[in-house]
Amino acid sequence: MTQQGCANAMIGVVATRTLLTVEQFEQLSEEESRRYELDHGELIEVSCANYTHNRIRGKIETALNGFLSGHPLGEAVAEQEFRLGEDTVRRPDVAFLRAEVASRIEKSKSILAVVPDLVAEIVSPNDTAQQLMRNVDQLLEAGCRCVWVIYPAERKVHAYGQNDQVRALGVGKNLEAPELLPGFSLPISQLFE
């Protein structure tokens, strides 16, 4: 069977709730894998990003990379797939990896076998609260230390940390993660300009 045929067969099989391994997920074509994440073996279709989503993602990635160019604490990347467990792959909108974690990645791999230290997720109109919280929980359980969930329609951010810490931040506040990125601060109002 060709790789395309294998991928189509796997997608068809998933409809009957057959679960995939990360290795099978990696065999999907690039076009197919960009449409899905792997959640405990199940293919989950992800929303296509709209203009607002892309602008916010770009602002966060640009701010992080600008800060990191003068503070070599690690690396920031957008839309990178991370293996969070034996059967779970997530593709956060933006991720930060401390230098020690970034030094362990295999740059030739499409799915990285490390957990990002900080993640920014921008909520799309089709995202449900259940999907968002499942994603946040999986990231934190895998070892991510901070997850920023950005709500464009409400112009707010929820910052999740270890030990069930949650902070709600509005337009007058800043995105910060002092334990991971000492000195980094991005006014939340800039995300929505």
mmCIF file with all atom_site columns, C-alpha atoms in Angstrom:
data_model
loop_
_atom_site.group_PDB
_atom_site.id
_atom_site.type_symbol
_atom_site.label_atom_id
_atom_site.label_alt_id
_atom_site.label_comp_id
_atom_site.label_asym_id
_atom_site.label_entity_id
_atom_site.label_seq_id
_atom_site.pdbx_PDB_ins_code
_atom_site.Cartn_x
_atom_site.Cartn_y
_atom_site.Cartn_z
_atom_site.occupancy
_atom_site.B_iso_or_equiv
_atom_site.pdbx_formal_charge
_atom_site.auth_seq_id
_atom_site.auth_comp_id
_atom_site.auth_asym_id
_atom_site.auth_atom_id
_atom_site.pdbx_PDB_model_num
ATOM 1   C CA . MET A 1 1   ? 0.000   0.000  0.000  1.00 0.00 ? 1   MET A CA 1
ATOM 2   C CA . THR A 1 2   ? 1.334   3.475  -0.819 1.00 0.00 ? 2   THR A CA 1
ATOM 3   C CA . GLN A 1 3   ? 1.958   5.988  1.938  1.00 0.00 ? 3   GLN A CA 1
ATOM 4   C CA . GLN A 1 4   ? -1.079  7.978  0.759  1.00 0.00 ? 4   GLN A CA 1
ATOM 5   C CA . GLY A 1 5   ? -3.215  4.835  0.720  1.00 0.00 ? 5   GLY A CA 1
ATOM 6   C CA . CYS A 1 6   ? -1.964  3.919  4.190  1.00 0.00 ? 6   CYS A CA 1
ATOM 7   C CA . ALA A 1 7   ? -2.802  7.394  5.480  1.00 0.00 ? 7   ALA A CA 1
ATOM 8   C CA . ASN A 1 8   ? -6.289  7.275  3.932  1.00 0.00 ? 8   ASN A CA 1
ATOM 9   C CA . ALA A 1 9   ? -6.854  3.832  5.421  1.00 0.00 ? 9   ALA A CA 1
ATOM 10  C CA . MET A 1 10  ? -5.756  5.071  8.834  1.00 0.00 ? 10  MET A CA 1
ATOM 11  C CA . ILE A 1 11  ? -8.082  8.065  8.656  1.00 0.00 ? 11  ILE A CA 1
ATOM 12  C CA . GLY A 1 12  ? -10.962 5.811  7.604  1.00 0.00 ? 12  GLY A CA 1
ATOM 13  C CA . VAL A 1 13  ? -10.191 3.392  10.412 1.00 0.00 ? 13  VAL A CA 1
ATOM 14  C CA . VAL A 1 14  ? -10.203 6.170  12.987 1.00 0.00 ? 14  VAL A CA 1
ATOM 15  C CA . ALA A 1 15  ? -13.882 6.760  12.254 1.00 0.00 ? 15  ALA A CA 1
ATOM 16  C CA . THR A 1 16  ? -14.482 3.364  13.876 1.00 0.00 ? 16  THR A CA 1
ATOM 17  C CA . ARG A 1 17  ? -12.348 4.476  16.854 1.00 0.00 ? 17  ARG A CA 1
ATOM 18  C CA . THR A 1 18  ? -9.252  2.474  16.004 1.00 0.00 ? 18  THR A CA 1
ATOM 19  C CA . LEU A 1 19  ? -6.389  4.256  17.692 1.00 0.00 ? 19  LEU A CA 1
ATOM 20  C CA . LEU A 1 20  ? -3.088  5.282  16.112 1.00 0.00 ? 20  LEU A CA 1
ATOM 21  C CA . THR A 1 21  ? 0.417   5.217  17.474 1.00 0.00 ? 21  THR A CA 1
ATOM 22  C CA . VAL A 1 22  ? 2.701   8.229  17.138 1.00 0.00 ? 22  VAL A CA 1
ATOM 23  C CA . GLU A 1 23  ? 4.644   6.258  14.525 1.00 0.00 ? 23  GLU A CA 1
ATOM 24  C CA . GLN A 1 24  ? 1.467   5.760  12.453 1.00 0.00 ? 24  GLN A CA 1
ATOM 25  C CA . PHE A 1 25  ? 0.598   9.427  12.911 1.00 0.00 ? 25  PHE A CA 1
ATOM 26  C CA . GLU A 1 26  ? 4.040   10.343 11.540 1.00 0.00 ? 26  GLU A CA 1
ATOM 27  C CA . GLN A 1 27  ? 3.224   8.379  8.348  1.00 0.00 ? 27  GLN A CA 1
ATOM 28  C CA . LEU A 1 28  ? 0.346   10.684 7.444  1.00 0.00 ? 28  LEU A CA 1
ATOM 29  C CA . SER A 1 29  ? 1.029   13.004 4.544  1.00 0.00 ? 29  SER A CA 1
ATOM 30  C CA . GLU A 1 30  ? 2.108   16.516 5.520  1.00 0.00 ? 30  GLU A CA 1
ATOM 31  C CA . GLU A 1 31  ? -1.230  17.898 4.321  1.00 0.00 ? 31  GLU A CA 1
ATOM 32  C CA . GLU A 1 32  ? -3.182  15.380 6.417  1.00 0.00 ? 32  GLU A CA 1
ATOM 33  C CA . SER A 1 33  ? -1.024  15.670 9.518  1.00 0.00 ? 33  SER A CA 1
ATOM 34  C CA . ARG A 1 34  ? -1.393  19.494 9.474  1.00 0.00 ? 34  ARG A CA 1
ATOM 35  C CA . ARG A 1 35  ? -5.163  19.030 9.888  1.00 0.00 ? 35  ARG A CA 1
ATOM 36  C CA . TYR A 1 36  ? -4.877  16.792 12.961 1.00 0.00 ? 36  TYR A CA 1
ATOM 37  C CA . GLU A 1 37  ? -3.365  16.320 16.381 1.00 0.00 ? 37  GLU A CA 1
ATOM 38  C CA . LEU A 1 38  ? -3.180  12.962 18.137 1.00 0.00 ? 38  LEU A CA 1
ATOM 39  C CA . ASP A 1 39  ? -5.066  12.738 21.435 1.00 0.00 ? 39  ASP A CA 1
ATOM 40  C CA . HIS A 1 40  ? -4.528  9.415  23.224 1.00 0.00 ? 40  HIS A CA 1
ATOM 41  C CA . GLY A 1 41  ? -4.353  7.695  19.831 1.00 0.00 ? 41  GLY A CA 1
ATOM 42  C CA . GLU A 1 42  ? -7.387  9.423  18.329 1.00 0.00 ? 42  GLU A CA 1
ATOM 43  C CA . LEU A 1 43  ? -7.074  11.831 15.410 1.00 0.00 ? 43  LEU A CA 1
ATOM 44  C CA . ILE A 1 44  ? -8.531  15.199 16.422 1.00 0.00 ? 44  ILE A CA 1
ATOM 45  C CA . GLU A 1 45  ? -9.166  17.702 13.651 1.00 0.00 ? 45  GLU A CA 1
ATOM 46  C CA . VAL A 1 46  ? -7.788  21.144 14.475 1.00 0.00 ? 46  VAL A CA 1
ATOM 47  C CA . SER A 1 47  ? -9.359  24.395 13.369 1.00 0.00 ? 47  SER A CA 1
ATOM 48  C CA . CYS A 1 48  ? -7.883  26.362 10.519 1.00 0.00 ? 48  CYS A CA 1
ATOM 49  C CA . ALA A 1 49  ? -6.393  29.594 11.795 1.00 0.00 ? 49  ALA A CA 1
ATOM 50  C CA . ASN A 1 50  ? -8.034  32.859 10.792 1.00 0.00 ? 50  ASN A CA 1
ATOM 51  C CA . TYR A 1 51  ? -6.357  36.236 10.286 1.00 0.00 ? 51  TYR A CA 1
ATOM 52  C CA . THR A 1 52  ? -6.740  37.364 13.916 1.00 0.00 ? 52  THR A CA 1
ATOM 53  C CA . HIS A 1 53  ? -5.336  34.068 15.184 1.00 0.00 ? 53  HIS A CA 1
ATOM 54  C CA . ASN A 1 54  ? -2.313  34.317 12.879 1.00 0.00 ? 54  ASN A CA 1
ATOM 55  C CA . ARG A 1 55  ? -1.595  37.935 13.842 1.00 0.00 ? 55  ARG A CA 1
ATOM 56  C CA . ILE A 1 56  ? -1.673  37.143 17.564 1.00 0.00 ? 56  ILE A CA 1
ATOM 57  C CA . ARG A 1 57  ? 0.538   34.088 17.057 1.00 0.00 ? 57  ARG A CA 1
ATOM 58  C CA . GLY A 1 58  ? 2.984   36.205 15.066 1.00 0.00 ? 58  GLY A CA 1
ATOM 59  C CA . LYS A 1 59  ? 3.093   38.912 17.745 1.00 0.00 ? 59  LYS A CA 1
ATOM 60  C CA . ILE A 1 60  ? 3.855   36.399 20.505 1.00 0.00 ? 60  ILE A CA 1
ATOM 61  C CA . GLU A 1 61  ? 6.507   34.580 18.473 1.00 0.00 ? 61  GLU A CA 1
ATOM 62  C CA . THR A 1 62  ? 8.134   37.862 17.395 1.00 0.00 ? 62  THR A CA 1
ATOM 63  C CA . ALA A 1 63  ? 8.154   39.225 20.968 1.00 0.00 ? 63  ALA A CA 1
ATOM 64  C CA . LEU A 1 64  ? 9.650   36.010 22.354 1.00 0.00 ? 64  LEU A CA 1
ATOM 65  C CA . ASN A 1 65  ? 12.316  35.773 19.639 1.00 0.00 ? 65  ASN A CA 1
ATOM 66  C CA . GLY A 1 66  ? 13.189  39.453 20.053 1.00 0.00 ? 66  GLY A CA 1
ATOM 67  C CA . PHE A 1 67  ? 13.613  38.968 23.781 1.00 0.00 ? 67  PHE A CA 1
ATOM 68  C CA . LEU A 1 68  ? 15.578  35.731 23.350 1.00 0.00 ? 68  LEU A CA 1
ATOM 69  C CA . SER A 1 69  ? 18.004  37.354 20.906 1.00 0.00 ? 69  SER A CA 1
ATOM 70  C CA . GLY A 1 70  ? 19.321  39.421 23.830 1.00 0.00 ? 70  GLY A CA 1
ATOM 71  C CA . HIS A 1 71  ? 18.717  36.795 26.519 1.00 0.00 ? 71  HIS A CA 1
ATOM 72  C CA . PRO A 1 72  ? 19.918  33.346 25.374 1.00 0.00 ? 72  PRO A CA 1
ATOM 73  C CA . LEU A 1 73  ? 17.552  31.388 27.613 1.00 0.00 ? 73  LEU A CA 1
ATOM 74  C CA . GLY A 1 74  ? 16.207  29.073 24.924 1.00 0.00 ? 74  GLY A CA 1
ATOM 75  C CA . GLU A 1 75  ? 14.212  29.032 21.693 1.00 0.00 ? 75  GLU A CA 1
ATOM 76  C CA . ALA A 1 76  ? 10.694  29.920 20.580 1.00 0.00 ? 76  ALA A CA 1
ATOM 77  C CA . VAL A 1 77  ? 8.910   28.160 17.735 1.00 0.00 ? 77  VAL A CA 1
ATOM 78  C CA . ALA A 1 78  ? 5.424   28.250 16.207 1.00 0.00 ? 78  ALA A CA 1
ATOM 79  C CA . GLU A 1 79  ? 3.281   25.351 15.003 1.00 0.00 ? 79  GLU A CA 1
ATOM 80  C CA . GLN A 1 80  ? 5.745   22.638 16.050 1.00 0.00 ? 80  GLN A CA 1
ATOM 81  C CA . GLU A 1 81  ? 4.527   19.138 16.898 1.00 0.00 ? 81  GLU A CA 1
ATOM 82  C CA . PHE A 1 82  ? 5.512   17.735 20.300 1.00 0.00 ? 82  PHE A CA 1
ATOM 83  C CA . ARG A 1 83  ? 5.130   14.180 21.539 1.00 0.00 ? 83  ARG A CA 1
ATOM 84  C CA . LEU A 1 84  ? 3.496   14.453 24.957 1.00 0.00 ? 84  LEU A CA 1
ATOM 85  C CA . GLY A 1 85  ? 3.217   10.714 25.569 1.00 0.00 ? 85  GLY A CA 1
ATOM 86  C CA . GLU A 1 86  ? 3.093   7.339  23.873 1.00 0.00 ? 86  GLU A CA 1
ATOM 87  C CA . ASP A 1 87  ? -0.062  8.233  21.955 1.00 0.00 ? 87  ASP A CA 1
ATOM 88  C CA . THR A 1 88  ? -0.422  12.024 22.113 1.00 0.00 ? 88  THR A CA 1
ATOM 89  C CA . VAL A 1 89  ? 0.963   14.693 19.773 1.00 0.00 ? 89  VAL A CA 1
ATOM 90  C CA . ARG A 1 90  ? 0.059   18.360 20.144 1.00 0.00 ? 90  ARG A CA 1
ATOM 91  C CA . ARG A 1 91  ? 0.970   21.341 17.948 1.00 0.00 ? 91  ARG A CA 1
ATOM 92  C CA . PRO A 1 92  ? 0.825   24.499 20.076 1.00 0.00 ? 92  PRO A CA 1
ATOM 93  C CA . ASP A 1 93  ? 0.500   27.859 18.364 1.00 0.00 ? 93  ASP A CA 1
ATOM 94  C CA . VAL A 1 94  ? 3.753   29.047 19.996 1.00 0.00 ? 94  VAL A CA 1
ATOM 95  C CA . ALA A 1 95  ? 6.146   27.154 22.264 1.00 0.00 ? 95  ALA A CA 1
ATOM 96  C CA . PHE A 1 96  ? 9.218   28.128 24.276 1.00 0.00 ? 96  PHE A CA 1
ATOM 97  C CA . LEU A 1 97  ? 11.934  25.598 25.114 1.00 0.00 ? 97  LEU A CA 1
ATOM 98  C CA . ARG A 1 98  ? 14.627  26.355 27.670 1.00 0.00 ? 98  ARG A CA 1
ATOM 99  C CA . ALA A 1 99  ? 18.157  26.065 26.224 1.00 0.00 ? 99  ALA A CA 1
ATOM 100 C CA . GLU A 1 100 ? 18.722  22.738 28.015 1.00 0.00 ? 100 GLU A CA 1
ATOM 101 C CA . VAL A 1 101 ? 15.544  21.274 26.504 1.00 0.00 ? 101 VAL A CA 1
ATOM 102 C CA . ALA A 1 102 ? 16.248  22.744 23.051 1.00 0.00 ? 102 ALA A CA 1
ATOM 103 C CA . SER A 1 103 ? 19.715  21.155 23.084 1.00 0.00 ? 103 SER A CA 1
ATOM 104 C CA . ARG A 1 104 ? 18.067  17.704 23.196 1.00 0.00 ? 104 ARG A CA 1
ATOM 105 C CA . ILE A 1 105 ? 15.845  18.037 20.123 1.00 0.00 ? 105 ILE A CA 1
ATOM 106 C CA . GLU A 1 106 ? 16.490  16.182 16.901 1.00 0.00 ? 106 GLU A CA 1
ATOM 107 C CA . LYS A 1 107 ? 16.135  19.025 14.406 1.00 0.00 ? 107 LYS A CA 1
ATOM 108 C CA . SER A 1 108 ? 15.427  16.654 11.508 1.00 0.00 ? 108 SER A CA 1
ATOM 109 C CA . LYS A 1 109 ? 12.288  15.242 13.188 1.00 0.00 ? 109 LYS A CA 1
ATOM 110 C CA . SER A 1 110 ? 8.840   16.665 12.519 1.00 0.00 ? 110 SER A CA 1
ATOM 111 C CA . ILE A 1 111 ? 7.547   15.496 15.920 1.00 0.00 ? 111 ILE A CA 1
ATOM 112 C CA . LEU A 1 112 ? 9.870   16.504 18.744 1.00 0.00 ? 112 LEU A CA 1
ATOM 113 C CA . ALA A 1 113 ? 10.333  14.106 21.648 1.00 0.00 ? 113 ALA A CA 1
ATOM 114 C CA . VAL A 1 114 ? 10.575  16.901 24.242 1.00 0.00 ? 114 VAL A CA 1
ATOM 115 C CA . VAL A 1 115 ? 7.931   18.861 26.133 1.00 0.00 ? 115 VAL A CA 1
ATOM 116 C CA . PRO A 1 116 ? 7.902   22.647 25.718 1.00 0.00 ? 116 PRO A CA 1
ATOM 117 C CA . ASP A 1 117 ? 8.373   24.686 28.888 1.00 0.00 ? 117 ASP A CA 1
ATOM 118 C CA . LEU A 1 118 ? 5.817   27.345 27.921 1.00 0.00 ? 118 LEU A CA 1
ATOM 119 C CA . VAL A 1 119 ? 2.998   27.250 25.389 1.00 0.00 ? 119 VAL A CA 1
ATOM 120 C CA . ALA A 1 120 ? 0.695   29.903 23.949 1.00 0.00 ? 120 ALA A CA 1
ATOM 121 C CA . GLU A 1 121 ? -2.621  28.685 22.532 1.00 0.00 ? 121 GLU A CA 1
ATOM 122 C CA . ILE A 1 122 ? -4.942  31.070 20.704 1.00 0.00 ? 122 ILE A CA 1
ATOM 123 C CA . VAL A 1 123 ? -8.608  30.115 20.959 1.00 0.00 ? 123 VAL A CA 1
ATOM 124 C CA . SER A 1 124 ? -10.392 29.661 17.625 1.00 0.00 ? 124 SER A CA 1
ATOM 125 C CA . PRO A 1 125 ? -14.157 30.169 17.258 1.00 0.00 ? 125 PRO A CA 1
ATOM 126 C CA . ASN A 1 126 ? -14.737 26.381 16.879 1.00 0.00 ? 126 ASN A CA 1
ATOM 127 C CA . ASP A 1 127 ? -12.731 25.396 20.001 1.00 0.00 ? 127 ASP A CA 1
ATOM 128 C CA . THR A 1 128 ? -14.778 24.051 22.875 1.00 0.00 ? 128 THR A CA 1
ATOM 129 C CA . ALA A 1 129 ? -13.952 24.596 26.530 1.00 0.00 ? 129 ALA A CA 1
ATOM 130 C CA . GLN A 1 130 ? -13.608 20.819 26.936 1.00 0.00 ? 130 GLN A CA 1
ATOM 131 C CA . GLN A 1 131 ? -11.064 20.580 24.080 1.00 0.00 ? 131 GLN A CA 1
ATOM 132 C CA . LEU A 1 132 ? -9.073  23.525 25.422 1.00 0.00 ? 132 LEU A CA 1
ATOM 133 C CA . MET A 1 133 ? -8.891  22.198 28.954 1.00 0.00 ? 133 MET A CA 1
ATOM 134 C CA . ARG A 1 134 ? -7.948  18.714 27.739 1.00 0.00 ? 134 ARG A CA 1
ATOM 135 C CA . ASN A 1 135 ? -5.083  20.253 25.764 1.00 0.00 ? 135 ASN A CA 1
ATOM 136 C CA . VAL A 1 136 ? -3.959  22.385 28.743 1.00 0.00 ? 136 VAL A CA 1
ATOM 137 C CA . ASP A 1 137 ? -4.157  19.403 31.103 1.00 0.00 ? 137 ASP A CA 1
ATOM 138 C CA . GLN A 1 138 ? -2.148  17.190 28.740 1.00 0.00 ? 138 GLN A CA 1
ATOM 139 C CA . LEU A 1 139 ? 0.564   19.824 28.374 1.00 0.00 ? 139 LEU A CA 1
ATOM 140 C CA . LEU A 1 140 ? 0.862   20.407 32.122 1.00 0.00 ? 140 LEU A CA 1
ATOM 141 C CA . GLU A 1 141 ? 0.775   16.679 32.947 1.00 0.00 ? 141 GLU A CA 1
ATOM 142 C CA . ALA A 1 142 ? 3.565   16.070 30.408 1.00 0.00 ? 142 ALA A CA 1
ATOM 143 C CA . GLY A 1 143 ? 5.763   18.664 32.172 1.00 0.00 ? 143 GLY A CA 1
ATOM 144 C CA . CYS A 1 144 ? 4.991   22.000 30.498 1.00 0.00 ? 144 CYS A CA 1
ATOM 145 C CA . ARG A 1 145 ? 5.357   24.647 33.190 1.00 0.00 ? 145 ARG A CA 1
ATOM 146 C CA . CYS A 1 146 ? 3.116   27.409 31.815 1.00 0.00 ? 146 CYS A CA 1
ATOM 147 C CA . VAL A 1 147 ? 0.266   27.574 29.282 1.00 0.00 ? 147 VAL A CA 1
ATOM 148 C CA . TRP A 1 148 ? -1.136  30.884 28.070 1.00 0.00 ? 148 TRP A CA 1
ATOM 149 C CA . VAL A 1 149 ? -4.638  30.519 26.580 1.00 0.00 ? 149 VAL A CA 1
ATOM 150 C CA . ILE A 1 150 ? -5.508  33.640 24.596 1.00 0.00 ? 150 ILE A CA 1
ATOM 151 C CA . TYR A 1 151 ? -9.179  34.502 24.033 1.00 0.00 ? 151 TYR A CA 1
ATOM 152 C CA . PRO A 1 152 ? -9.294  37.053 21.160 1.00 0.00 ? 152 PRO A CA 1
ATOM 153 C CA . ALA A 1 153 ? -13.064 37.643 21.316 1.00 0.00 ? 153 ALA A CA 1
ATOM 154 C CA . GLU A 1 154 ? -12.909 38.467 25.044 1.00 0.00 ? 154 GLU A CA 1
ATOM 155 C CA . ARG A 1 155 ? -9.503  40.193 24.816 1.00 0.00 ? 155 ARG A CA 1
ATOM 156 C CA . LYS A 1 156 ? -8.159  38.224 27.777 1.00 0.00 ? 156 LYS A CA 1
ATOM 157 C CA . VAL A 1 157 ? -5.646  35.533 28.665 1.00 0.00 ? 157 VAL A CA 1
ATOM 158 C CA . HIS A 1 158 ? -5.749  32.684 31.161 1.00 0.00 ? 158 HIS A CA 1
ATOM 159 C CA . ALA A 1 159 ? -2.301  31.671 32.398 1.00 0.00 ? 159 ALA A CA 1
ATOM 160 C CA . TYR A 1 160 ? -2.133  28.090 33.700 1.00 0.00 ? 160 TYR A CA 1
ATOM 161 C CA . GLY A 1 161 ? 0.755   26.781 35.765 1.00 0.00 ? 161 GLY A CA 1
ATOM 162 C CA . GLN A 1 162 ? 1.739   23.732 37.731 1.00 0.00 ? 162 GLN A CA 1
ATOM 163 C CA . ASN A 1 163 ? -0.274  22.817 40.854 1.00 0.00 ? 163 ASN A CA 1
ATOM 164 C CA . ASP A 1 164 ? -3.562  24.094 39.353 1.00 0.00 ? 164 ASP A CA 1
ATOM 165 C CA . GLN A 1 165 ? -2.467  27.739 39.359 1.00 0.00 ? 165 GLN A CA 1
ATOM 166 C CA . VAL A 1 166 ? -4.640  29.879 37.069 1.00 0.00 ? 166 VAL A CA 1
ATOM 167 C CA . ARG A 1 167 ? -4.444  33.623 36.509 1.00 0.00 ? 167 ARG A CA 1
ATOM 168 C CA . ALA A 1 168 ? -6.971  35.591 34.454 1.00 0.00 ? 168 ALA A CA 1
ATOM 169 C CA . LEU A 1 169 ? -5.334  38.553 32.731 1.00 0.00 ? 169 LEU A CA 1
ATOM 170 C CA . GLY A 1 170 ? -7.052  41.405 30.945 1.00 0.00 ? 170 GLY A CA 1
ATOM 171 C CA . VAL A 1 171 ? -5.972  44.199 28.634 1.00 0.00 ? 171 VAL A CA 1
ATOM 172 C CA . GLY A 1 172 ? -4.246  46.208 31.386 1.00 0.00 ? 172 GLY A CA 1
ATOM 173 C CA . LYS A 1 173 ? -1.894  43.327 32.259 1.00 0.00 ? 173 LYS A CA 1
ATOM 174 C CA . ASN A 1 174 ? 1.216   41.761 30.696 1.00 0.00 ? 174 ASN A CA 1
ATOM 175 C CA . LEU A 1 175 ? 2.131   38.296 29.497 1.00 0.00 ? 175 LEU A CA 1
ATOM 176 C CA . GLU A 1 176 ? 4.995   37.198 31.736 1.00 0.00 ? 176 GLU A CA 1
ATOM 177 C CA . ALA A 1 177 ? 6.638   34.006 32.958 1.00 0.00 ? 177 ALA A CA 1
ATOM 178 C CA . PRO A 1 178 ? 9.305   35.212 35.408 1.00 0.00 ? 178 PRO A CA 1
ATOM 179 C CA . GLU A 1 179 ? 10.513  31.711 36.360 1.00 0.00 ? 179 GLU A CA 1
ATOM 180 C CA . LEU A 1 180 ? 11.165  30.793 32.713 1.00 0.00 ? 180 LEU A CA 1
ATOM 181 C CA . LEU A 1 181 ? 11.719  34.169 31.039 1.00 0.00 ? 181 LEU A CA 1
ATOM 182 C CA . PRO A 1 182 ? 12.966  36.644 33.661 1.00 0.00 ? 182 PRO A CA 1
ATOM 183 C CA . GLY A 1 183 ? 12.544  40.156 32.279 1.00 0.00 ? 183 GLY A CA 1
ATOM 184 C CA . PHE A 1 184 ? 10.127  39.238 29.459 1.00 0.00 ? 184 PHE A CA 1
ATOM 185 C CA . SER A 1 185 ? 6.904   41.236 29.418 1.00 0.00 ? 185 SER A CA 1
ATOM 186 C CA . LEU A 1 186 ? 4.396   41.705 26.607 1.00 0.00 ? 186 LEU A CA 1
ATOM 187 C CA . PRO A 1 187 ? 1.390   44.014 27.159 1.00 0.00 ? 187 PRO A CA 1
ATOM 188 C CA . ILE A 1 188 ? -1.750  41.999 26.491 1.00 0.00 ? 188 ILE A CA 1
ATOM 189 C CA . SER A 1 189 ? -3.302  45.046 24.796 1.00 0.00 ? 189 SER A CA 1
ATOM 190 C CA . GLN A 1 190 ? -0.675  44.701 22.002 1.00 0.00 ? 190 GLN A CA 1
ATOM 191 C CA . LEU A 1 191 ? -1.991  41.258 21.129 1.00 0.00 ? 191 LEU A CA 1
ATOM 192 C CA . PHE A 1 192 ? -5.333  42.696 20.121 1.00 0.00 ? 192 PHE A CA 1
ATOM 193 C CA . GLU A 1 193 ? -4.213  45.843 18.267 1.00 0.00 ? 193 GLU A CA 1
#
